[in-house]
Tab-separated table of C-alpha atoms in Angstrom:
chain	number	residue	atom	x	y	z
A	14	UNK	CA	100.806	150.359	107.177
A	15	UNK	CA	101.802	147.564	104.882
A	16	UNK	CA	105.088	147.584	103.608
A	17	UNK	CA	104.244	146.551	99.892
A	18	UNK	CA	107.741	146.617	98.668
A	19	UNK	CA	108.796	144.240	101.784
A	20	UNK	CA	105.286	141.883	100.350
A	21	UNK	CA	106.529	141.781	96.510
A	22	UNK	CA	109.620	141.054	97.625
A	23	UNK	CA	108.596	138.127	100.079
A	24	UNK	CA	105.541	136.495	97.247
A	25	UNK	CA	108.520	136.996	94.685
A	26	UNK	CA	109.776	133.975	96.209
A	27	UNK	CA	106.676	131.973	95.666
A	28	UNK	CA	106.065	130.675	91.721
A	29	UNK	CA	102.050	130.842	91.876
A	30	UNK	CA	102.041	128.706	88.669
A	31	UNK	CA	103.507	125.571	89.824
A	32	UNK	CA	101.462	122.605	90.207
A	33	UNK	CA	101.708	121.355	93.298
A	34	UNK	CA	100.940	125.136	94.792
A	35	UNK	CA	97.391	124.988	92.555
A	36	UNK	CA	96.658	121.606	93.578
A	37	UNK	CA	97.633	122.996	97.168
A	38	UNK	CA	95.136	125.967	96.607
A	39	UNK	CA	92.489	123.630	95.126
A	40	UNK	CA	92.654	121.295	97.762
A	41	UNK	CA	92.167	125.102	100.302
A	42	UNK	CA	89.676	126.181	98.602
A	43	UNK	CA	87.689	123.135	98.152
A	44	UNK	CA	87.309	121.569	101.089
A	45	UNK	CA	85.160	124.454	103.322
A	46	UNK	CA	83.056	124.256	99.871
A	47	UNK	CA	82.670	120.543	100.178
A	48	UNK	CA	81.124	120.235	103.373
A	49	UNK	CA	78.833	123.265	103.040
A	50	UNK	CA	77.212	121.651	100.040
A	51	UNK	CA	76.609	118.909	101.518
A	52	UNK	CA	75.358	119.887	104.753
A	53	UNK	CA	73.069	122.539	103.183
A	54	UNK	CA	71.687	119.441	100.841
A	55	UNK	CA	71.489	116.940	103.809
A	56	UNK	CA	69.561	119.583	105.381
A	57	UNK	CA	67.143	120.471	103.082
A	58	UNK	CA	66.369	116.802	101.681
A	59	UNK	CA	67.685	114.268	104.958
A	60	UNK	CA	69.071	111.999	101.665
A	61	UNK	CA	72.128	111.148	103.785
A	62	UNK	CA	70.136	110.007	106.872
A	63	UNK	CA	68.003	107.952	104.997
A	64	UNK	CA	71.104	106.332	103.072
A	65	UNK	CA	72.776	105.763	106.451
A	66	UNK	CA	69.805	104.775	108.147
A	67	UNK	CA	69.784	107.994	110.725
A	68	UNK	CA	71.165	111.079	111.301
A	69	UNK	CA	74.065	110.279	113.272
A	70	UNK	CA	75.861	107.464	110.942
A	71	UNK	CA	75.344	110.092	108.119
A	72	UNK	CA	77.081	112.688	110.232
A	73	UNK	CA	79.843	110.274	111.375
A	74	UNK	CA	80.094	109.425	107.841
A	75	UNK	CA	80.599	113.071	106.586
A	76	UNK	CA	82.845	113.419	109.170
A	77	UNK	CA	85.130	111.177	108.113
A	78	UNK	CA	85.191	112.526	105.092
A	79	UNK	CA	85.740	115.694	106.154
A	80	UNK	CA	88.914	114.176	108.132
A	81	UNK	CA	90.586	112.693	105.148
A	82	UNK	CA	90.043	115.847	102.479
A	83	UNK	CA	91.703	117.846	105.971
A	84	UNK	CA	94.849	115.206	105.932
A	85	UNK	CA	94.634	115.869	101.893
A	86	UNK	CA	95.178	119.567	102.353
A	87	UNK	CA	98.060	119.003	104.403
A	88	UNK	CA	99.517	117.168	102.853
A	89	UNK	CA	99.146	119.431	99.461
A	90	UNK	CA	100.061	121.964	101.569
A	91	UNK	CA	103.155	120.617	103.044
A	92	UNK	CA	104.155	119.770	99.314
A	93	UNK	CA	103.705	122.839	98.131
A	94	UNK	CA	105.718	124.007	100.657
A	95	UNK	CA	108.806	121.837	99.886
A	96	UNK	CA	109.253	122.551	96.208
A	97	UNK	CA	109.459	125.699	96.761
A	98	UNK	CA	112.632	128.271	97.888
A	99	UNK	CA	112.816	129.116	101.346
A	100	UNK	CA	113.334	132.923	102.645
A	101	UNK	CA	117.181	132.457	103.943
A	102	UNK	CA	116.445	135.473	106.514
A	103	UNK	CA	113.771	133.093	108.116
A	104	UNK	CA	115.444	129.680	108.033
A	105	UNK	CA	116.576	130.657	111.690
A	106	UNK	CA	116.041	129.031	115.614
A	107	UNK	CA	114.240	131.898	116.159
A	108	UNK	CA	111.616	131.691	113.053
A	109	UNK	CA	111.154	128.089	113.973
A	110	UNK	CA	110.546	128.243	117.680
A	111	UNK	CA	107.844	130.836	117.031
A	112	UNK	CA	106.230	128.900	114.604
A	113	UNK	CA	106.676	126.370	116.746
A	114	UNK	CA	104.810	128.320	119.074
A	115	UNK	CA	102.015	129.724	117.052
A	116	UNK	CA	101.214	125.990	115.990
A	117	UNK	CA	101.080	124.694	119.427
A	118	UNK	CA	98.221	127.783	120.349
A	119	UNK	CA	96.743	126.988	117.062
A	120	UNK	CA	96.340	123.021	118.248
A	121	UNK	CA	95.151	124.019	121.655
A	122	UNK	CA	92.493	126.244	119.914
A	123	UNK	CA	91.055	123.367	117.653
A	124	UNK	CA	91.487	120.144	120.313
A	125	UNK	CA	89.904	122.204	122.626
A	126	UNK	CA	86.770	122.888	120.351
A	127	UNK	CA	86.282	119.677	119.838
A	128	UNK	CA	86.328	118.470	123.067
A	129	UNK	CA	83.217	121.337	123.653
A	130	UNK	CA	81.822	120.303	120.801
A	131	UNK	CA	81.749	116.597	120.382
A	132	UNK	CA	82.197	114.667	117.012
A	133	UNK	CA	78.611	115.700	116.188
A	134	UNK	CA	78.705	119.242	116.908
A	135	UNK	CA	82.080	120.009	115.262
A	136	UNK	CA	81.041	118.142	111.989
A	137	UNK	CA	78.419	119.809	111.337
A	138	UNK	CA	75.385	117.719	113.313
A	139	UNK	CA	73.107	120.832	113.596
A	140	UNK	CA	72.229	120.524	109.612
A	141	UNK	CA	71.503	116.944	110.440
A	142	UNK	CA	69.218	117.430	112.608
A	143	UNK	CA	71.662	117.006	115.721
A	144	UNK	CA	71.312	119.587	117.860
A	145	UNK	CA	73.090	121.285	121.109
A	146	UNK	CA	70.776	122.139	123.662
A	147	UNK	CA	72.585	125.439	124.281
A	148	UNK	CA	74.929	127.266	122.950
A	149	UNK	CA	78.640	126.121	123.993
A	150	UNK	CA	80.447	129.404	125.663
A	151	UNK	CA	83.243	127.783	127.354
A	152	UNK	CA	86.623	128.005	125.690
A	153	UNK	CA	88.094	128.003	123.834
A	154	UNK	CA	84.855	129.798	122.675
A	155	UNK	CA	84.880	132.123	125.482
A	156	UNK	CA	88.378	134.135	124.124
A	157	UNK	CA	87.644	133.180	120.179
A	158	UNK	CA	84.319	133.340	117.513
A	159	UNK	CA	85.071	130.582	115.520
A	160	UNK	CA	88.364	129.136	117.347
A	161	UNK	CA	88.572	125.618	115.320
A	162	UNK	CA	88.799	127.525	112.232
A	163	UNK	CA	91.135	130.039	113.108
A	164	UNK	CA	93.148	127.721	115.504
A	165	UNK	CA	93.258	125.573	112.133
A	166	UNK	CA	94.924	128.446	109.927
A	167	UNK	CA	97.327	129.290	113.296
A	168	UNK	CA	98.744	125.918	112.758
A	169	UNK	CA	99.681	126.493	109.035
A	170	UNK	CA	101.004	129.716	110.006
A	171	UNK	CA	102.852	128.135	112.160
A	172	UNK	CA	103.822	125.184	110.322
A	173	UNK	CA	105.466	127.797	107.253
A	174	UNK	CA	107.193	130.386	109.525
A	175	UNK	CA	108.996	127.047	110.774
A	176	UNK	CA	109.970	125.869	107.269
A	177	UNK	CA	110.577	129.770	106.367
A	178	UNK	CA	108.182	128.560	103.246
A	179	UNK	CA	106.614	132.178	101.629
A	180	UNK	CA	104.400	129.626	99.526
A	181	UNK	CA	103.668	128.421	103.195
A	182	UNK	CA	102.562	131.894	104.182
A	183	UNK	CA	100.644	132.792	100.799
A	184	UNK	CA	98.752	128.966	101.102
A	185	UNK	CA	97.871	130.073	104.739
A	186	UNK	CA	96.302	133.378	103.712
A	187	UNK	CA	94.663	131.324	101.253
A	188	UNK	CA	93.379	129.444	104.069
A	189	UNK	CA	92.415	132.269	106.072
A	190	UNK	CA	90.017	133.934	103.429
A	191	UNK	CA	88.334	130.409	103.046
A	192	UNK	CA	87.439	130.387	106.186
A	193	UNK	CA	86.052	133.867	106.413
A	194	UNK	CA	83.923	132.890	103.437
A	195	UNK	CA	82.766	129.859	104.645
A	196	UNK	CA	82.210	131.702	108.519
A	197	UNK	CA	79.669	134.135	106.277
A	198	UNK	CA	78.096	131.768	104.847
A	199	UNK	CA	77.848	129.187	107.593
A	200	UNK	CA	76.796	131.231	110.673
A	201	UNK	CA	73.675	132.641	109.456
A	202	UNK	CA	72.178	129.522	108.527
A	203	UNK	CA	73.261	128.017	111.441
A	204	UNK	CA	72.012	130.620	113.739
A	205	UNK	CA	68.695	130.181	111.744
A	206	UNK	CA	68.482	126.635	112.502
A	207	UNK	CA	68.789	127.199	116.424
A	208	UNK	CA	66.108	129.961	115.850
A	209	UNK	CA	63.270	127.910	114.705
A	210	UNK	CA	64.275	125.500	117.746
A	211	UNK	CA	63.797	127.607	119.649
A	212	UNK	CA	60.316	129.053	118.394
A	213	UNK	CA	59.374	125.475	118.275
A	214	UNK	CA	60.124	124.784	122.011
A	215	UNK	CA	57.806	127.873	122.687
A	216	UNK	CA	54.809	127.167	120.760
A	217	UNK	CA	54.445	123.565	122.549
């Protein structure tokens, strides 16, 4: 069971009404909201291929984009992080190395998906039009649904257990139910989108 007196007592450290902690949030929230837009909108009306002249610039573009709203985040993050108090029981060798640790998985987990998935298929290719010709089942996918999301919020867990940061860990769970959203609302589509592939395949 959760120890709620042990959780108001940690989040008592964190001011929720400072600036750079909303921006930080913003920035969280934002981003997984960003790209699903704008893949859904690509999808249905191929505006950004015909901007870009074909499918993949448009996706290499977004991708970019995508890259710099991620170092954005971080940054906010990392911020947010540093004006607030750390918890003195966690500023320790101990707290760091594990974070330490839990970052390093967390990086494993997301270079690793991209390397299975290629530039196209991690950014999102499949609403362009860019599709896989099977489903990728290697790992890190064969351990983890989902690892370059979750491997993602690892490394901010990791990254605020080694600056002790309860902000850190509050911004992180912040993180973590983005992500869940955006899993929700991403995976059906997606799997849709494979689905008529593959009834298209068949009915040649």
């Amino acid at each position: 069971q959760v120890d709620v007196a042990a959780m108001v007592q940690l989040f008592g450290y964190v001011d929720v009404t400072d600036s750079g902690f909303i921006v930080a949030v913003l920035s969280i929230t934002f981003n997984p909201l960003f790209w699903n837009v704008v893949a859904r909108w690509e999808h249905k009306t191929r505006a950004l291929s015909q901007v870009f002249g074909s499918p993949r610039a448009a996706c290499y573009c977004l991708g970019a984009v995508i890259l710099v709203l991620n170092c954005v985040r971080s940054h906010c993050f990392t911020e947010a992080m540093k004006s607030q108090p750390k918890l003195e029981g966690w500023d320790c060798h101990w707290t760091y190395y594990s974070g330490l640790a839990i970052s390093a998985v967390g990086t494993l987990f997301v270079v690793s998906s991209f390397l299975a998935l290629g530039f196209t298929g991690t950014f999102l290719g499949d609403y362009f039009g860019i599709l896989m010709e099977e489903k990728v089942t290697s790992f890190p996918f064969s351990v983890l649904d989902n690892p370059m999301y979750w491997g993602s919020t690892a490394i901010y867990l990791g990254w605020s257990l080694m600056h002790a940061s309860p902000a850190g860990l509050l911004l992180t769970a912040v993180v973590a139910i983005s992500y869940t959203i955006a899993v929700l609302y991403e995976g059906p589509f997606t799997e849709e989108i494979y689905r008529r592939k593959q009834k298209g395949v068949k009915s040649k």
